[in-house]
Amino acid sequence: MAKLERLTQLARRKTLFDDRPVEIGELTFVIKQDLTALDQGLKELHASVPTPQGKAAANAAANQQSEHSKNVIFLLRAKLSTVGTTFKETLET
């Protein structure tokens, strides 16, 4: 988020001759890599969530834990999507 905020500040500058294209390019590249790595990490995390199997009593706790894990991953993906949208809007600016 800090990198994205810095990129947003640079993109919104009004000065014509002080636009710092090298810094903008570097930040853009680093942010793209970070977003890709976070997306990959969420995919791996989602794949590692166990699917409960077995007896009903023991399965209830496993179901709750699995459901909680899936909800957390869903929320993280939503946040990542929001950051991605903000990044896109910043690039358009």
mmCIF file with all atom_site columns, C-alpha atoms in Angstrom:
data_model
loop_
_atom_site.group_PDB
_atom_site.id
_atom_site.type_symbol
_atom_site.label_atom_id
_atom_site.label_alt_id
_atom_site.label_comp_id
_atom_site.label_asym_id
_atom_site.label_entity_id
_atom_site.label_seq_id
_atom_site.pdbx_PDB_ins_code
_atom_site.Cartn_x
_atom_site.Cartn_y
_atom_site.Cartn_z
_atom_site.occupancy
_atom_site.B_iso_or_equiv
_atom_site.pdbx_formal_charge
_atom_site.auth_seq_id
_atom_site.auth_comp_id
_atom_site.auth_asym_id
_atom_site.auth_atom_id
_atom_site.pdbx_PDB_model_num
ATOM 1  C CA . MET A 1 1  ? 0.000   0.000   0.000   1.00 0.00 ? 1  MET A CA 1
ATOM 2  C CA . ALA A 1 2  ? 2.852   2.391   0.778   1.00 0.00 ? 2  ALA A CA 1
ATOM 3  C CA . LYS A 1 3  ? 4.310   1.854   -2.704  1.00 0.00 ? 3  LYS A CA 1
ATOM 4  C CA . LEU A 1 4  ? 0.914   2.417   -4.272  1.00 0.00 ? 4  LEU A CA 1
ATOM 5  C CA . GLU A 1 5  ? 0.409   5.605   -2.269  1.00 0.00 ? 5  GLU A CA 1
ATOM 6  C CA . ARG A 1 6  ? 3.801   6.900   -3.441  1.00 0.00 ? 6  ARG A CA 1
ATOM 7  C CA . LEU A 1 7  ? 2.925   6.067   -7.054  1.00 0.00 ? 7  LEU A CA 1
ATOM 8  C CA . THR A 1 8  ? -0.401  7.872   -6.655  1.00 0.00 ? 8  THR A CA 1
ATOM 9  C CA . GLN A 1 9  ? 1.385   10.956  -5.324  1.00 0.00 ? 9  GLN A CA 1
ATOM 10 C CA . LEU A 1 10 ? 3.768   10.930  -8.285  1.00 0.00 ? 10 LEU A CA 1
ATOM 11 C CA . ALA A 1 11 ? 0.946   10.425  -10.772 1.00 0.00 ? 11 ALA A CA 1
ATOM 12 C CA . ARG A 1 12 ? -1.066  13.336  -9.400  1.00 0.00 ? 12 ARG A CA 1
ATOM 13 C CA . ARG A 1 13 ? 1.760   15.863  -9.545  1.00 0.00 ? 13 ARG A CA 1
ATOM 14 C CA . LYS A 1 14 ? 0.892   18.899  -11.627 1.00 0.00 ? 14 LYS A CA 1
ATOM 15 C CA . THR A 1 15 ? 4.411   19.875  -12.628 1.00 0.00 ? 15 THR A CA 1
ATOM 16 C CA . LEU A 1 16 ? 5.309   19.071  -16.203 1.00 0.00 ? 16 LEU A CA 1
ATOM 17 C CA . PHE A 1 17 ? 9.086   18.805  -15.896 1.00 0.00 ? 17 PHE A CA 1
ATOM 18 C CA . ASP A 1 18 ? 9.378   17.051  -12.525 1.00 0.00 ? 18 ASP A CA 1
ATOM 19 C CA . ASP A 1 19 ? 7.406   13.873  -13.251 1.00 0.00 ? 19 ASP A CA 1
ATOM 20 C CA . ARG A 1 20 ? 10.183  11.383  -12.302 1.00 0.00 ? 20 ARG A CA 1
ATOM 21 C CA . PRO A 1 21 ? 9.519   8.753   -14.991 1.00 0.00 ? 21 PRO A CA 1
ATOM 22 C CA . VAL A 1 22 ? 12.232  6.397   -13.721 1.00 0.00 ? 22 VAL A CA 1
ATOM 23 C CA . GLU A 1 23 ? 10.743  6.269   -10.213 1.00 0.00 ? 23 GLU A CA 1
ATOM 24 C CA . ILE A 1 24 ? 7.244   5.829   -11.645 1.00 0.00 ? 24 ILE A CA 1
ATOM 25 C CA . GLY A 1 25 ? 8.441   2.970   -13.855 1.00 0.00 ? 25 GLY A CA 1
ATOM 26 C CA . GLU A 1 26 ? 10.272  1.254   -10.994 1.00 0.00 ? 26 GLU A CA 1
ATOM 27 C CA . LEU A 1 27 ? 7.307   1.561   -8.632  1.00 0.00 ? 27 LEU A CA 1
ATOM 28 C CA . THR A 1 28 ? 4.952   0.247   -11.303 1.00 0.00 ? 28 THR A CA 1
ATOM 29 C CA . PHE A 1 29 ? 7.175   -2.780  -11.903 1.00 0.00 ? 29 PHE A CA 1
ATOM 30 C CA . VAL A 1 30 ? 7.592   -3.535  -8.185  1.00 0.00 ? 30 VAL A CA 1
ATOM 31 C CA . ILE A 1 31 ? 3.865   -3.163  -7.471  1.00 0.00 ? 31 ILE A CA 1
ATOM 32 C CA . LYS A 1 32 ? 2.987   -5.516  -10.344 1.00 0.00 ? 32 LYS A CA 1
ATOM 33 C CA . GLN A 1 33 ? 5.420   -8.098  -8.949  1.00 0.00 ? 33 GLN A CA 1
ATOM 34 C CA . ASP A 1 34 ? 4.003   -7.687  -5.434  1.00 0.00 ? 34 ASP A CA 1
ATOM 35 C CA . LEU A 1 35 ? 0.412   -8.111  -6.628  1.00 0.00 ? 35 LEU A CA 1
ATOM 36 C CA . THR A 1 36 ? 1.347   -11.204 -8.618  1.00 0.00 ? 36 THR A CA 1
ATOM 37 C CA . ALA A 1 37 ? 3.191   -12.711 -5.638  1.00 0.00 ? 37 ALA A CA 1
ATOM 38 C CA . LEU A 1 38 ? 0.279   -12.001 -3.306  1.00 0.00 ? 38 LEU A CA 1
ATOM 39 C CA . ASP A 1 39 ? -2.184  -13.570 -5.733  1.00 0.00 ? 39 ASP A CA 1
ATOM 40 C CA . GLN A 1 40 ? 0.001   -16.662 -6.046  1.00 0.00 ? 40 GLN A CA 1
ATOM 41 C CA . GLY A 1 41 ? 0.329   -16.846 -2.263  1.00 0.00 ? 41 GLY A CA 1
ATOM 42 C CA . LEU A 1 42 ? -3.450  -16.736 -1.872  1.00 0.00 ? 42 LEU A CA 1
ATOM 43 C CA . LYS A 1 43 ? -3.847  -19.524 -4.436  1.00 0.00 ? 43 LYS A CA 1
ATOM 44 C CA . GLU A 1 44 ? -1.354  -21.672 -2.535  1.00 0.00 ? 44 GLU A CA 1
ATOM 45 C CA . LEU A 1 45 ? -3.053  -20.864 0.764   1.00 0.00 ? 45 LEU A CA 1
ATOM 46 C CA . HIS A 1 46 ? -6.436  -21.814 -0.670  1.00 0.00 ? 46 HIS A CA 1
ATOM 47 C CA . ALA A 1 47 ? -5.026  -25.100 -1.948  1.00 0.00 ? 47 ALA A CA 1
ATOM 48 C CA . SER A 1 48 ? -3.613  -25.906 1.485   1.00 0.00 ? 48 SER A CA 1
ATOM 49 C CA . VAL A 1 49 ? -6.961  -25.604 3.301   1.00 0.00 ? 49 VAL A CA 1
ATOM 50 C CA . PRO A 1 50 ? -7.927  -29.161 4.243   1.00 0.00 ? 50 PRO A CA 1
ATOM 51 C CA . THR A 1 51 ? -11.326 -30.551 3.322   1.00 0.00 ? 51 THR A CA 1
ATOM 52 C CA . PRO A 1 52 ? -12.894 -32.199 6.377   1.00 0.00 ? 52 PRO A CA 1
ATOM 53 C CA . GLN A 1 53 ? -13.761 -35.889 6.127   1.00 0.00 ? 53 GLN A CA 1
ATOM 54 C CA . GLY A 1 54 ? -14.751 -38.532 8.643   1.00 0.00 ? 54 GLY A CA 1
ATOM 55 C CA . LYS A 1 55 ? -17.169 -38.818 11.568  1.00 0.00 ? 55 LYS A CA 1
ATOM 56 C CA . ALA A 1 56 ? -19.859 -36.189 12.031  1.00 0.00 ? 56 ALA A CA 1
ATOM 57 C CA . ALA A 1 57 ? -18.830 -35.054 15.554  1.00 0.00 ? 57 ALA A CA 1
ATOM 58 C CA . ALA A 1 58 ? -15.187 -34.558 14.699  1.00 0.00 ? 58 ALA A CA 1
ATOM 59 C CA . ASN A 1 59 ? -16.186 -33.251 11.315  1.00 0.00 ? 59 ASN A CA 1
ATOM 60 C CA . ALA A 1 60 ? -18.161 -30.304 12.765  1.00 0.00 ? 60 ALA A CA 1
ATOM 61 C CA . ALA A 1 61 ? -15.050 -28.657 14.204  1.00 0.00 ? 61 ALA A CA 1
ATOM 62 C CA . ALA A 1 62 ? -13.090 -29.352 11.040  1.00 0.00 ? 62 ALA A CA 1
ATOM 63 C CA . ASN A 1 63 ? -15.928 -27.891 8.974   1.00 0.00 ? 63 ASN A CA 1
ATOM 64 C CA . GLN A 1 64 ? -15.895 -24.726 11.074  1.00 0.00 ? 64 GLN A CA 1
ATOM 65 C CA . GLN A 1 65 ? -12.146 -24.355 10.757  1.00 0.00 ? 65 GLN A CA 1
ATOM 66 C CA . SER A 1 66 ? -12.241 -25.000 7.021   1.00 0.00 ? 66 SER A CA 1
ATOM 67 C CA . GLU A 1 67 ? -15.084 -22.530 6.529   1.00 0.00 ? 67 GLU A CA 1
ATOM 68 C CA . HIS A 1 68 ? -13.258 -19.885 8.573   1.00 0.00 ? 68 HIS A CA 1
ATOM 69 C CA . SER A 1 69 ? -10.103 -20.381 6.517   1.00 0.00 ? 69 SER A CA 1
ATOM 70 C CA . LYS A 1 70 ? -12.048 -20.046 3.287   1.00 0.00 ? 70 LYS A CA 1
ATOM 71 C CA . ASN A 1 71 ? -13.733 -16.868 4.531   1.00 0.00 ? 71 ASN A CA 1
ATOM 72 C CA . VAL A 1 72 ? -10.395 -15.315 5.489   1.00 0.00 ? 72 VAL A CA 1
ATOM 73 C CA . ILE A 1 73 ? -8.950  -16.170 2.084   1.00 0.00 ? 73 ILE A CA 1
ATOM 74 C CA . PHE A 1 74 ? -12.039 -14.696 0.405   1.00 0.00 ? 74 PHE A CA 1
ATOM 75 C CA . LEU A 1 75 ? -11.621 -11.449 2.358   1.00 0.00 ? 75 LEU A CA 1
ATOM 76 C CA . LEU A 1 76 ? -7.923  -11.291 1.484   1.00 0.00 ? 76 LEU A CA 1
ATOM 77 C CA . ARG A 1 77 ? -8.748  -11.792 -2.197  1.00 0.00 ? 77 ARG A CA 1
ATOM 78 C CA . ALA A 1 78 ? -11.342 -9.013  -1.999  1.00 0.00 ? 78 ALA A CA 1
ATOM 79 C CA . LYS A 1 79 ? -8.771  -6.681  -0.475  1.00 0.00 ? 79 LYS A CA 1
ATOM 80 C CA . LEU A 1 80 ? -6.214  -7.654  -3.128  1.00 0.00 ? 80 LEU A CA 1
ATOM 81 C CA . SER A 1 81 ? -8.823  -6.971  -5.805  1.00 0.00 ? 81 SER A CA 1
ATOM 82 C CA . THR A 1 82 ? -9.471  -3.518  -4.328  1.00 0.00 ? 82 THR A CA 1
ATOM 83 C CA . VAL A 1 83 ? -5.750  -2.755  -4.323  1.00 0.00 ? 83 VAL A CA 1
ATOM 84 C CA . GLY A 1 84 ? -5.510  -3.977  -7.918  1.00 0.00 ? 84 GLY A CA 1
ATOM 85 C CA . THR A 1 85 ? -8.352  -1.676  -8.950  1.00 0.00 ? 85 THR A CA 1
ATOM 86 C CA . THR A 1 86 ? -6.703  1.262   -7.193  1.00 0.00 ? 86 THR A CA 1
ATOM 87 C CA . PHE A 1 87 ? -3.440  0.423   -8.946  1.00 0.00 ? 87 PHE A CA 1
ATOM 88 C CA . LYS A 1 88 ? -5.198  0.364   -12.319 1.00 0.00 ? 88 LYS A CA 1
ATOM 89 C CA . GLU A 1 89 ? -6.841  3.731   -11.634 1.00 0.00 ? 89 GLU A CA 1
ATOM 90 C CA . THR A 1 90 ? -3.482  5.178   -10.605 1.00 0.00 ? 90 THR A CA 1
ATOM 91 C CA . LEU A 1 91 ? -1.883  3.937   -13.824 1.00 0.00 ? 91 LEU A CA 1
ATOM 92 C CA . GLU A 1 92 ? -4.664  5.521   -15.829 1.00 0.00 ? 92 GLU A CA 1
ATOM 93 C CA . THR A 1 93 ? -4.018  8.822   -14.021 1.00 0.00 ? 93 THR A CA 1
#
